[in-house]
mmCIF file of C-alpha atoms in Angstrom:
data_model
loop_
_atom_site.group_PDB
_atom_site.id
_atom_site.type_symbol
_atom_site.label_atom_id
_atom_site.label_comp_id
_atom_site.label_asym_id
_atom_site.label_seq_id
_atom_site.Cartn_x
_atom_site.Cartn_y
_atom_site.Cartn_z
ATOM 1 C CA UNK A 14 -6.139 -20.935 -13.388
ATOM 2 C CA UNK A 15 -5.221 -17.690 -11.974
ATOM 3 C CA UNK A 16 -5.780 -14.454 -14.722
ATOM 4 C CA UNK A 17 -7.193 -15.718 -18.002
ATOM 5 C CA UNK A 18 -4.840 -15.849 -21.430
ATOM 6 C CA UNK A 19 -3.714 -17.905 -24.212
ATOM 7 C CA UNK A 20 -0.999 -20.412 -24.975
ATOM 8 C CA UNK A 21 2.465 -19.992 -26.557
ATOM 9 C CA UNK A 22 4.238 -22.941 -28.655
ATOM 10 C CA UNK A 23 7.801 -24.007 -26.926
ATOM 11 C CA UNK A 24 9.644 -22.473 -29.581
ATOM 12 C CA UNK A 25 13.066 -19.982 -29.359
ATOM 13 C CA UNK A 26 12.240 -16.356 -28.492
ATOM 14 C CA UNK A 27 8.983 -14.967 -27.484
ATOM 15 C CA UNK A 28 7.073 -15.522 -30.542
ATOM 16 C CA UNK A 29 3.285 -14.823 -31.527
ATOM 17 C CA UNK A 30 0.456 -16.533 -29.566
ATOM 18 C CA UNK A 31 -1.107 -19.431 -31.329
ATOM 19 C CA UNK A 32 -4.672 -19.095 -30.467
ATOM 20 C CA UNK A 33 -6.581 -17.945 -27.068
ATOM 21 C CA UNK A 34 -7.983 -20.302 -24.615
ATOM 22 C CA UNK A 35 -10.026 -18.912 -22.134
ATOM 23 C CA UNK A 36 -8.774 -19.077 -18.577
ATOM 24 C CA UNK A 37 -5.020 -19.169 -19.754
ATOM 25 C CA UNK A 38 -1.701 -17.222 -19.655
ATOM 26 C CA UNK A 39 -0.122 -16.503 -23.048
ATOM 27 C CA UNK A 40 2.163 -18.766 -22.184
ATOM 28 C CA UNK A 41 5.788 -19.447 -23.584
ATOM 29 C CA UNK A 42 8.375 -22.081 -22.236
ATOM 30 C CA UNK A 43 12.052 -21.399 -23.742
ATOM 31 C CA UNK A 44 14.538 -24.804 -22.926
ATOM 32 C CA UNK A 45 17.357 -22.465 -24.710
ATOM 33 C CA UNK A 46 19.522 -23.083 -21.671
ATOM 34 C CA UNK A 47 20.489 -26.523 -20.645
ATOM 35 C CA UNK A 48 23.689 -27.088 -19.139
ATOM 36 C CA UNK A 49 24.755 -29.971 -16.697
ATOM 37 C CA UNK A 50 21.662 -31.573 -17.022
ATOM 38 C CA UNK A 51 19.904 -28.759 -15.998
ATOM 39 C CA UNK A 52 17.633 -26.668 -17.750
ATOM 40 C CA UNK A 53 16.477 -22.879 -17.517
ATOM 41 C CA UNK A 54 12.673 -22.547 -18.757
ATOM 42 C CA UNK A 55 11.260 -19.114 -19.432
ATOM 43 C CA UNK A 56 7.636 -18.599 -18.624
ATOM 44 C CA UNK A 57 6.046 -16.139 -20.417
ATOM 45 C CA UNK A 58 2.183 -14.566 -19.351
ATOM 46 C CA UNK A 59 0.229 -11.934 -19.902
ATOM 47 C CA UNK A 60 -3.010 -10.690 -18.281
ATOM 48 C CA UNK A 61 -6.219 -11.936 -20.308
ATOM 49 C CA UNK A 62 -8.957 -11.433 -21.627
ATOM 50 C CA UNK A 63 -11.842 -13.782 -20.336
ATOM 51 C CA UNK A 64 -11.885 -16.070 -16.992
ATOM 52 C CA UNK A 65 -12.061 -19.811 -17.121
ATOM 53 C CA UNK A 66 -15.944 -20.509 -17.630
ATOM 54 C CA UNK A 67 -16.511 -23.164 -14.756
ATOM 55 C CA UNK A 68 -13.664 -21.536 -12.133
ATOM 56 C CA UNK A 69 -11.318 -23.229 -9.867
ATOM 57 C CA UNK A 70 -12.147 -26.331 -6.911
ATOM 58 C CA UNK A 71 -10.644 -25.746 -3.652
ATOM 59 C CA UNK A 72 -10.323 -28.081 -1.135
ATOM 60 C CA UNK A 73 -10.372 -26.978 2.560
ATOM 61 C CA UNK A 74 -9.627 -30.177 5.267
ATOM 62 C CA UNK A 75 -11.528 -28.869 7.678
ATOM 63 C CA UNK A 76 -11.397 -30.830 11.919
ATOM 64 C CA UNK A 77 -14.778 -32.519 11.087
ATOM 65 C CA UNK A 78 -15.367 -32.974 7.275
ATOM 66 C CA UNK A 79 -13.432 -32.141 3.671
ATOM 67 C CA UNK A 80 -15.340 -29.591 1.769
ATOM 68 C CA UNK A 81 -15.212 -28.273 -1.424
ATOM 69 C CA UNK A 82 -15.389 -24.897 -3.019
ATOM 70 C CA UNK A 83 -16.588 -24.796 -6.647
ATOM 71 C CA UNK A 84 -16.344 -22.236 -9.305
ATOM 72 C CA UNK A 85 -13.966 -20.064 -7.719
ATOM 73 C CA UNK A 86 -12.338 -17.299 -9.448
ATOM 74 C CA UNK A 87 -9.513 -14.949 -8.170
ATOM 75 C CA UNK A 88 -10.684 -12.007 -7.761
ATOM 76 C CA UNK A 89 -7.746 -10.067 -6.918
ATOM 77 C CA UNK A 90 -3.578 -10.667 -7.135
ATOM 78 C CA UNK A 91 -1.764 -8.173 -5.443
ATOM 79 C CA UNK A 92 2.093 -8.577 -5.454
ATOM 80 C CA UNK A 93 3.881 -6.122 -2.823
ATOM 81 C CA UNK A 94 7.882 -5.396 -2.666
ATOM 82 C CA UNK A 95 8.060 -4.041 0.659
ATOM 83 C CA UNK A 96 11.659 -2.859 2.259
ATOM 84 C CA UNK A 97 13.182 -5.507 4.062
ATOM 85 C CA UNK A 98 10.738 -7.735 3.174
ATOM 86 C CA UNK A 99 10.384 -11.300 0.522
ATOM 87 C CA UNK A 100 8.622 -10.088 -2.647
ATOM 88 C CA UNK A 101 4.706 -11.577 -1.166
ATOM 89 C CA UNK A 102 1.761 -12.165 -3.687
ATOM 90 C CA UNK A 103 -1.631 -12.422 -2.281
ATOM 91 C CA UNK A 104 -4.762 -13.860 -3.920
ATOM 92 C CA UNK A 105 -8.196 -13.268 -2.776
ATOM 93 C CA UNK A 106 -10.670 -15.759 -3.904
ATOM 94 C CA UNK A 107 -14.651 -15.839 -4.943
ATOM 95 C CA UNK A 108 -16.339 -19.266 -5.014
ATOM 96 C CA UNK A 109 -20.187 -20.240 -6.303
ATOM 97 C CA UNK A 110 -20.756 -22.634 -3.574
ATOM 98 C CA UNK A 111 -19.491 -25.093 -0.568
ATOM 99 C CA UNK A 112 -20.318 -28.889 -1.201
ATOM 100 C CA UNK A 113 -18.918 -31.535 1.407
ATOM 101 C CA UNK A 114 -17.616 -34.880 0.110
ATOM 102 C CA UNK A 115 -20.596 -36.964 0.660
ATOM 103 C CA UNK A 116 -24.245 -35.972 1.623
ATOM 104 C CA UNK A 117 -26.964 -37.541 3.314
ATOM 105 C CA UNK A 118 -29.615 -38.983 0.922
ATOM 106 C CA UNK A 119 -32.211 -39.221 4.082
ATOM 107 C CA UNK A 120 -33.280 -38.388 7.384
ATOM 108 C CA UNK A 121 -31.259 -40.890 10.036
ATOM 109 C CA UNK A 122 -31.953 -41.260 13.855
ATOM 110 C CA UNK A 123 -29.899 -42.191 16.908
ATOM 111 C CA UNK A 124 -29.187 -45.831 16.595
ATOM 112 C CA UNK A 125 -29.593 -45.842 12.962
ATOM 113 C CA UNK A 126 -27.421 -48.659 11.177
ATOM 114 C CA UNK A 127 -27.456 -47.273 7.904
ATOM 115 C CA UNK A 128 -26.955 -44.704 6.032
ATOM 116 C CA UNK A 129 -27.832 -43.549 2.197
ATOM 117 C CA UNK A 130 -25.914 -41.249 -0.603
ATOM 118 C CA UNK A 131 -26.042 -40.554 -4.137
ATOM 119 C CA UNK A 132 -24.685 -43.110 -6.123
ATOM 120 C CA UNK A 133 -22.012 -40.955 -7.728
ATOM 121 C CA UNK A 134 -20.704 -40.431 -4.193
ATOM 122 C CA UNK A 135 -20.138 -44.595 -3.829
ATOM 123 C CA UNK A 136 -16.564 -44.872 -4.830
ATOM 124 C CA UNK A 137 -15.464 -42.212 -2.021
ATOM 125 C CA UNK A 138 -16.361 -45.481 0.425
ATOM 126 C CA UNK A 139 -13.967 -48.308 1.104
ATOM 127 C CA UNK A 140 -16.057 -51.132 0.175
ATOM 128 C CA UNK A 141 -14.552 -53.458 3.034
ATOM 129 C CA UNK A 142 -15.521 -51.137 5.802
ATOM 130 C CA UNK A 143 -14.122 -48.265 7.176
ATOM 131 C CA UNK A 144 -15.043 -44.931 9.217
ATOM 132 C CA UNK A 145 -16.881 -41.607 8.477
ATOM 133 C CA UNK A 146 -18.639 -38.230 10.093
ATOM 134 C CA UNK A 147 -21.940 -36.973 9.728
ATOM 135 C CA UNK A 148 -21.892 -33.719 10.680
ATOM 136 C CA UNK A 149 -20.079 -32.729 13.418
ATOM 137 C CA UNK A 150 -19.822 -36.813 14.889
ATOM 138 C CA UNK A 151 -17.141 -38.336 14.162
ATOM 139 C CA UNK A 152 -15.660 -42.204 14.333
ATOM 140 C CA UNK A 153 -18.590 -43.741 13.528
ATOM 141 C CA UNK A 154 -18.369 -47.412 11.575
ATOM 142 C CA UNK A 155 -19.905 -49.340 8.849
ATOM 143 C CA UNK A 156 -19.287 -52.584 7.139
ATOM 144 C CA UNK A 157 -20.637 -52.970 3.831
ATOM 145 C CA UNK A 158 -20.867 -50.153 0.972
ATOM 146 C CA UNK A 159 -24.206 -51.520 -1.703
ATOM 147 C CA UNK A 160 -24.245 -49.453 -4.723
ATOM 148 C CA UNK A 161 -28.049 -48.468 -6.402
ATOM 149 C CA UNK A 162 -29.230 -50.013 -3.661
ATOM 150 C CA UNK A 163 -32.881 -51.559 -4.597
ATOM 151 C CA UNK A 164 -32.393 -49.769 -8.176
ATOM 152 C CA UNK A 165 -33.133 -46.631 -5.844
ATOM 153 C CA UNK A 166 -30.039 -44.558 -7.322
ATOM 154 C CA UNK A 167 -28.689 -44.629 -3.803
ATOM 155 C CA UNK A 168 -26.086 -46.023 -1.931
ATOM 156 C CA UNK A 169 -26.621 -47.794 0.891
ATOM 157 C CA UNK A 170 -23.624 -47.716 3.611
ATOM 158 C CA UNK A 171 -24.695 -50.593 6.572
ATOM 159 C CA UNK A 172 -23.313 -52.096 8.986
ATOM 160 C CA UNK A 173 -23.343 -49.243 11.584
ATOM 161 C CA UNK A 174 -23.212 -50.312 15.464
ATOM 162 C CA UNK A 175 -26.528 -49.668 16.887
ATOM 163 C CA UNK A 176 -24.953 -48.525 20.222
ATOM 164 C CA UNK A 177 -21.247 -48.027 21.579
ATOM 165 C CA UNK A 178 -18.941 -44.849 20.565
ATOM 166 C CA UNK A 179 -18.888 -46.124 16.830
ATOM 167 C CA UNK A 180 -22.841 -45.647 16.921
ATOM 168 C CA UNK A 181 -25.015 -42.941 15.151
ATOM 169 C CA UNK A 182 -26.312 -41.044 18.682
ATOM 170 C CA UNK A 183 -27.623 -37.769 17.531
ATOM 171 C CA UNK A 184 -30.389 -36.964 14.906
ATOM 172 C CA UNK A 185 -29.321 -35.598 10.755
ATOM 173 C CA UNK A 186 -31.153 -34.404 8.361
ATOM 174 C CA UNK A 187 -30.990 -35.320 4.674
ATOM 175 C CA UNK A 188 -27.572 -33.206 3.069
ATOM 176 C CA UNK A 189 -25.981 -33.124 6.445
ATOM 177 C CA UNK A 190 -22.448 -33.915 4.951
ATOM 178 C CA UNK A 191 -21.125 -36.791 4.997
ATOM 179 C CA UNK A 192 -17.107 -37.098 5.136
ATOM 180 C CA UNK A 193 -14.539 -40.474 4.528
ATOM 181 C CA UNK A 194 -11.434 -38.501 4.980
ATOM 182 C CA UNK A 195 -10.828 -39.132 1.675
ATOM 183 C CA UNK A 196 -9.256 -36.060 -0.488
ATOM 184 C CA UNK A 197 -10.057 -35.282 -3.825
ATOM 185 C CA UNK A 198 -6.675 -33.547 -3.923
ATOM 186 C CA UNK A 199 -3.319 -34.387 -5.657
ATOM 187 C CA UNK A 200 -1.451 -37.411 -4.041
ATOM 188 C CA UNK A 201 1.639 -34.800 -4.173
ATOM 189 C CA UNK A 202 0.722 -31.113 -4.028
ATOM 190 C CA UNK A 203 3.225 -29.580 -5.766
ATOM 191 C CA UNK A 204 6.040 -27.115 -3.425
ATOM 192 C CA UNK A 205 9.007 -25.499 -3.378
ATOM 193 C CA UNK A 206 11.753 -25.381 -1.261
ATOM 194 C CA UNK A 207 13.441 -22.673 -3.421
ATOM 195 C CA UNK A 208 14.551 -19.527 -1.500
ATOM 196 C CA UNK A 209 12.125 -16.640 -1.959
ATOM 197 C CA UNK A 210 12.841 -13.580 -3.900
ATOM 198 C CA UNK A 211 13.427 -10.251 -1.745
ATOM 199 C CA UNK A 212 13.264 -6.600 -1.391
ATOM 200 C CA UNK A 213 17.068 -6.493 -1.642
ATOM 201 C CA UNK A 214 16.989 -8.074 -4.957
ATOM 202 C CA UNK A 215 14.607 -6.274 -6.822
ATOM 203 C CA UNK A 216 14.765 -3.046 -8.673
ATOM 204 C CA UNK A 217 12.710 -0.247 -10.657
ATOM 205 C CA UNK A 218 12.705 0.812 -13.467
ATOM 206 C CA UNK A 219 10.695 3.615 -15.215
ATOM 207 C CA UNK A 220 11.343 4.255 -18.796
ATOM 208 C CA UNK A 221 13.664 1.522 -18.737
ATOM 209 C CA UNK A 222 15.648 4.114 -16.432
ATOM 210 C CA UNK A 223 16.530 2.642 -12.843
ATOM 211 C CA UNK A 224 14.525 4.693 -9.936
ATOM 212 C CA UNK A 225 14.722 4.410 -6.779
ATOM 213 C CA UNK A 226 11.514 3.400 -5.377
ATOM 214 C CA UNK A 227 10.884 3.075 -1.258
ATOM 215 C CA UNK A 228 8.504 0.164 -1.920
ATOM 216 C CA UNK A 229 5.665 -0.810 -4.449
ATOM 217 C CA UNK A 230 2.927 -3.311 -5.637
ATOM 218 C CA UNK A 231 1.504 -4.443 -8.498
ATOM 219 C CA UNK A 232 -2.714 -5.576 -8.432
ATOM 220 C CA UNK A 233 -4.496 -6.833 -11.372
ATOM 221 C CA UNK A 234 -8.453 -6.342 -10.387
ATOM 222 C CA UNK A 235 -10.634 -8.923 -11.963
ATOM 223 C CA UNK A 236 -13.575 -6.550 -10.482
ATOM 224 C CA UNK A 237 -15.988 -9.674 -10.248
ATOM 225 C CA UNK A 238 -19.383 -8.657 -8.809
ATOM 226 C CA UNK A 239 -20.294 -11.063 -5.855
ATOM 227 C CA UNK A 240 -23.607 -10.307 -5.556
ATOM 228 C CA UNK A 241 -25.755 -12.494 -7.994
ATOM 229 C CA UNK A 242 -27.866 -14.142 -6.322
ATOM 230 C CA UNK A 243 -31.164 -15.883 -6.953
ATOM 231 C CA UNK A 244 -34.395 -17.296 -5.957
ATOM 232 C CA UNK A 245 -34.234 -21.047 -5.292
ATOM 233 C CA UNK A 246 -30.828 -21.133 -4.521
ATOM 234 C CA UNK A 247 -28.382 -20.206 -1.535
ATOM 235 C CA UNK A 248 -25.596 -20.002 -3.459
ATOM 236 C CA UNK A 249 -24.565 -18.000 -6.336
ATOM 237 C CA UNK A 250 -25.947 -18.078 -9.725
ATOM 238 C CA UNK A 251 -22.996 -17.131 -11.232
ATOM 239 C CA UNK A 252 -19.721 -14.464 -10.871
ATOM 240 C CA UNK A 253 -20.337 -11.974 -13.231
ATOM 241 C CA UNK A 254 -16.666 -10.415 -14.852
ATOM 242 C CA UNK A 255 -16.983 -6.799 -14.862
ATOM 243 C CA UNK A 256 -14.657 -4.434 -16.345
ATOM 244 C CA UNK A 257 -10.794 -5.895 -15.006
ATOM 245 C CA UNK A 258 -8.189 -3.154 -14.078
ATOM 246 C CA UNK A 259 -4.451 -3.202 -13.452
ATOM 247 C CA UNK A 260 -2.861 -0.933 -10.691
ATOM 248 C CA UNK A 261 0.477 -0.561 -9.315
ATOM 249 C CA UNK A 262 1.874 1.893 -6.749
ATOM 250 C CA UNK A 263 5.287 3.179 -5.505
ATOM 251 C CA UNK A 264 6.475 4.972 -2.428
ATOM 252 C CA UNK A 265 9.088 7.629 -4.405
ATOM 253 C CA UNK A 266 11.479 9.929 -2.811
ATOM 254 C CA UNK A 267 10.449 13.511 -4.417
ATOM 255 C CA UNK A 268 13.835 14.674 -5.062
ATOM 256 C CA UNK A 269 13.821 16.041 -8.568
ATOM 257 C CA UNK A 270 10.824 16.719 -9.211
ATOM 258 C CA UNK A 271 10.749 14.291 -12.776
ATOM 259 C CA UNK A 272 7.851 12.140 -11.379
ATOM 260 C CA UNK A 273 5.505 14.788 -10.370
ATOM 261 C CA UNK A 274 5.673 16.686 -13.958
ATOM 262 C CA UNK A 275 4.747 12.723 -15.464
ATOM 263 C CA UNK A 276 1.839 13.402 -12.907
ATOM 264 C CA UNK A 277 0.982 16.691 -13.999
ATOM 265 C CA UNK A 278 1.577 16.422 -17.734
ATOM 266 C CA UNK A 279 -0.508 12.747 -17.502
ATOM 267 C CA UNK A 280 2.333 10.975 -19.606
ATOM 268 C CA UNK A 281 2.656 7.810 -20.110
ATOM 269 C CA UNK A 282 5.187 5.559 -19.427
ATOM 270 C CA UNK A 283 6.576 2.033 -18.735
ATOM 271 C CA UNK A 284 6.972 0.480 -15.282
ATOM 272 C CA UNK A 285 8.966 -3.065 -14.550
ATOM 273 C CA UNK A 286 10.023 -4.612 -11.324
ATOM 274 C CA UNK A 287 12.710 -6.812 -11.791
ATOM 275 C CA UNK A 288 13.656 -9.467 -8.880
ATOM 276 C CA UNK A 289 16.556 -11.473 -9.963
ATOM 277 C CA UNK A 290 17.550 -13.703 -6.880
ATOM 278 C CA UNK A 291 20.857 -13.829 -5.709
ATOM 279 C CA UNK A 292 20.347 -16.829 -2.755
ATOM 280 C CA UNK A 293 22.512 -19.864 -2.458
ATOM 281 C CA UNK A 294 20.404 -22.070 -4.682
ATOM 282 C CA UNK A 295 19.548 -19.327 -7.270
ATOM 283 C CA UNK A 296 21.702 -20.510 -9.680
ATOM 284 C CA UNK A 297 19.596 -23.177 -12.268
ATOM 285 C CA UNK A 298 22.269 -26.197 -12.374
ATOM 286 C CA UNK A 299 25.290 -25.051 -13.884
ATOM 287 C CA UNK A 300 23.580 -22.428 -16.588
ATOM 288 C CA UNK A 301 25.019 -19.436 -14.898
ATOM 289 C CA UNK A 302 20.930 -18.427 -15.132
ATOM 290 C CA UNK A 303 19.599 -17.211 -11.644
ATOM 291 C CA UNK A 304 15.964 -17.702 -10.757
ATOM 292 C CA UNK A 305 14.516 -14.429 -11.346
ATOM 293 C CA UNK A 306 10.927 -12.536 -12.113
ATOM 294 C CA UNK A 307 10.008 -9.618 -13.881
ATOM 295 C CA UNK A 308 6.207 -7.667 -13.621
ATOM 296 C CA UNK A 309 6.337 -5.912 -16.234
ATOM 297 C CA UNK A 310 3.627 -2.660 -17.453
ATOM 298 C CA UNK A 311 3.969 -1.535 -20.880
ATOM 299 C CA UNK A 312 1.989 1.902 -20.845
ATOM 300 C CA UNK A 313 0.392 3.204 -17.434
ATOM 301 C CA UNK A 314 -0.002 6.975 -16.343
ATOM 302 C CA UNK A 315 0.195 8.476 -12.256
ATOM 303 C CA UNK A 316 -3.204 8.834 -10.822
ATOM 304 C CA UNK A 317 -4.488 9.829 -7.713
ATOM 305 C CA UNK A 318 -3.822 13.569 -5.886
ATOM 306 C CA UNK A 319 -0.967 16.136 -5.027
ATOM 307 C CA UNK A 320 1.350 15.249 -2.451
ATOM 308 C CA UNK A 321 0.637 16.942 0.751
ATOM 309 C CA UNK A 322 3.819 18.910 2.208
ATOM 310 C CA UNK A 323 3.581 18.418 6.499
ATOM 311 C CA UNK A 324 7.226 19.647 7.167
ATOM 312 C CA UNK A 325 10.486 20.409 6.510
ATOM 313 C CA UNK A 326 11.275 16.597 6.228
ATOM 314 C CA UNK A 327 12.263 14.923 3.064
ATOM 315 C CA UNK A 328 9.241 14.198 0.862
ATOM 316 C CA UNK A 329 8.043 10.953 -0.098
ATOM 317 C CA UNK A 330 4.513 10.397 -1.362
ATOM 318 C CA UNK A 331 2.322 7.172 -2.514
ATOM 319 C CA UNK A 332 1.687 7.478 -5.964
ATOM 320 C CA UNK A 333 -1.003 5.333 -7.209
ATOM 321 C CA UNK A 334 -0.718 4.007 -10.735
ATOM 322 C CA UNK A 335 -2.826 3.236 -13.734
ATOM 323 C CA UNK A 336 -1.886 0.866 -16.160
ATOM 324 C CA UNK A 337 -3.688 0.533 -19.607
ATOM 325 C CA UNK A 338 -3.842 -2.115 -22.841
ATOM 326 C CA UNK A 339 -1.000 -0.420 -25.215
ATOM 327 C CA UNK A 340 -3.088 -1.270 -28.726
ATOM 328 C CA UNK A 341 0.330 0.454 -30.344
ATOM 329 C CA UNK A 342 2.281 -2.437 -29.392
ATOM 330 C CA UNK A 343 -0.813 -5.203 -29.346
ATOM 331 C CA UNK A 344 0.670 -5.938 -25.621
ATOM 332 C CA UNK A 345 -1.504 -6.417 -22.610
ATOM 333 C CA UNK A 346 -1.579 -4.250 -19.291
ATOM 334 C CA UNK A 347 0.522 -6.874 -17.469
ATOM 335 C CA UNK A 348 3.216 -9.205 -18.546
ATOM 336 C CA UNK A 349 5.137 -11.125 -16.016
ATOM 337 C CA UNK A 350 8.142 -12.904 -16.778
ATOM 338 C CA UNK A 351 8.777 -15.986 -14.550
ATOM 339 C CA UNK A 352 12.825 -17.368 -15.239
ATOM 340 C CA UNK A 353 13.013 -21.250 -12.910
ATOM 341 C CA UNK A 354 13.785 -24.816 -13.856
ATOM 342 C CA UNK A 355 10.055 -25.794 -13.276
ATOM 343 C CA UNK A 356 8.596 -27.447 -16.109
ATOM 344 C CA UNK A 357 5.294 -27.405 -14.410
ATOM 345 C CA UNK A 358 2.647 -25.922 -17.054
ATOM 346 C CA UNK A 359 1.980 -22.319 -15.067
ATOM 347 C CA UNK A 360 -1.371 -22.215 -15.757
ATOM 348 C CA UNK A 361 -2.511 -25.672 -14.211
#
């Protein structure tokens, strides 16, 4: 789950959120447009206002063992429009710990023909045999897969060649990982083969007045502090949510002069990209609805300093942006407005 907020009923129109769960969009998915069998969904989201409590598992297939990342929480989403360029989001990641698939209950030697895990590790193992890596050594063999082996709580994996390339030939310590090349992941990751939205179709708009806008980006912050860690434990305690903040910035032409008195002045205003894509396949079915996406911030200010003047060129200037809750309209500080003919629940 991605930036925490609650859930919206699949009704007609964007209507009021029916209750907050933590770790979700407010979410909203409008069937109003069907046509041809097909069918246009409107997602709906807005930025919230807790994190999911236990975080995200990744799973990285890495050459010698799968290993898992718990508790992970995105720290920060950036999306950037840049000129001549597909619209690019970018997610940066914060995990509690690494765990491999398996771990070594024991000590085992070279020429060692068995092996011991946890018992809630067993039904990773094909019980009729198969192959695994400890550690870094791969190919090595076993047999037979005993479950609370003894009434120990362990599993005992035998069978092992004493000698030969399928043999145990280097020393591991007790949770050295232990990996069956068997994912924890989806059968059938989800993907798309949808063309991506670009710079060329995607506008500004401030004030709900088109602007013409160099390039830009929109970052929600979730500012979580990385740095608790304890005594008795190499991993982190926890990933502590500080204060979450939602930026944007465009490269403007300074033509008129209308941005920099909003800078001076400190006035507020609204700020929406809108990418509506106008590709081959953009059309959903026969709808007449185009895939499109809208990032939408209801009440944000310019921040940052004075442009510098270097020449007699024409001016342009980054101006970093500042976007705020508007309580006036009981709206978040991002709303993004997804338009596809994915049914897939967007917070999953």
């Amino acid at each position: 789950v991605i930036i925490g907020l609650p859930c919206f009923t699949s009704v007609a129109g964007f209507g009021s959120p029916t209750g907050l769960r933590k770790g979700a969009f407010f979410y909203h998915e409008s069937t109003d447009y069907t046509s041809g069998g097909a069918t246009a969904y409107v997602h709906h989201l807005e930025r919230g206002r807790e994190l999911p409590t236990s975080g995200l598992t990744v799973e990285v297939d890495r050459d010698a063992a799968i290993f898992l990342y718990g508790g992970c929480k995105v720290n920060t989403l950036t999306v950037n429009f840049e000129t001549n360029s597909f619209v690019t989001g970018t997610f940066s990641l914060v995990g509690r710990e690494e765990l491999s698939i398996a771990e070594l209950a024991y000590d085992v030697i070279p020429g060692a023909t068995e092996i011991y895990v946890d018992d809630s590790q067993a039904p990773l193992f094909n019980t009729s045999g198969g192959e695994i890596s400890i550690g870094e050594r791969t190919g090595i063999t076993y047999t037979t897969v005993e479950e609370d082996y003894s009434s120990t709580g362990k599993t005992r994996i035998s069978g092992i060649p004493a000698s030969g390339a399928a043999a145990i030939d280097r020393v591991a310590v007790a949770g050295t990982n232990v990996d069956v090349r068997t994912s924890t992941a989806v059968s059938s990751p989800y993907s798309s083969e949808a063309s991506p939205l670009t710079s060329f179709e995607t506008l500004v708009y401030i004030d709900g007045a088109y602007e013409e806008a160099l390039s830009g980006s929109v970052t929600l912050n979730n500012n979580l502090n990385t740095d608790k860690f304890g005594l008795g434990s190499r991993y982190r305690l926890g990933l502590v949510e500080e204060q979450a903040e939602v930026e944007a910035s465009l490269n403007l032409e300074f033509d008129d002069g209308k941005n920099y008195v909003k800078f001076i002045n400190g006035t507020f205003f609204t700020l929406e990209f809108k990418s509506v894509s106008t590709a081959s396949d953009s059309e959903i079915g026969t709808t007449g609805v185009l895939k499109q996406a809208y990032y939408f911030l209801p009440k944000c200010k310019y921040d940052g300093t004075t442009p510098n003047i270097e020449g007699v060129q024409y001016i342009t200037h980054d101006n970093p942006i500042t976007a705020i809750v508007d309580d006036e309209l009981s709206t978040r500080d991002l709303i993004v407005i997804l338009c596809n003919e994915e049914t897939n629940d967007v917070e999953a």
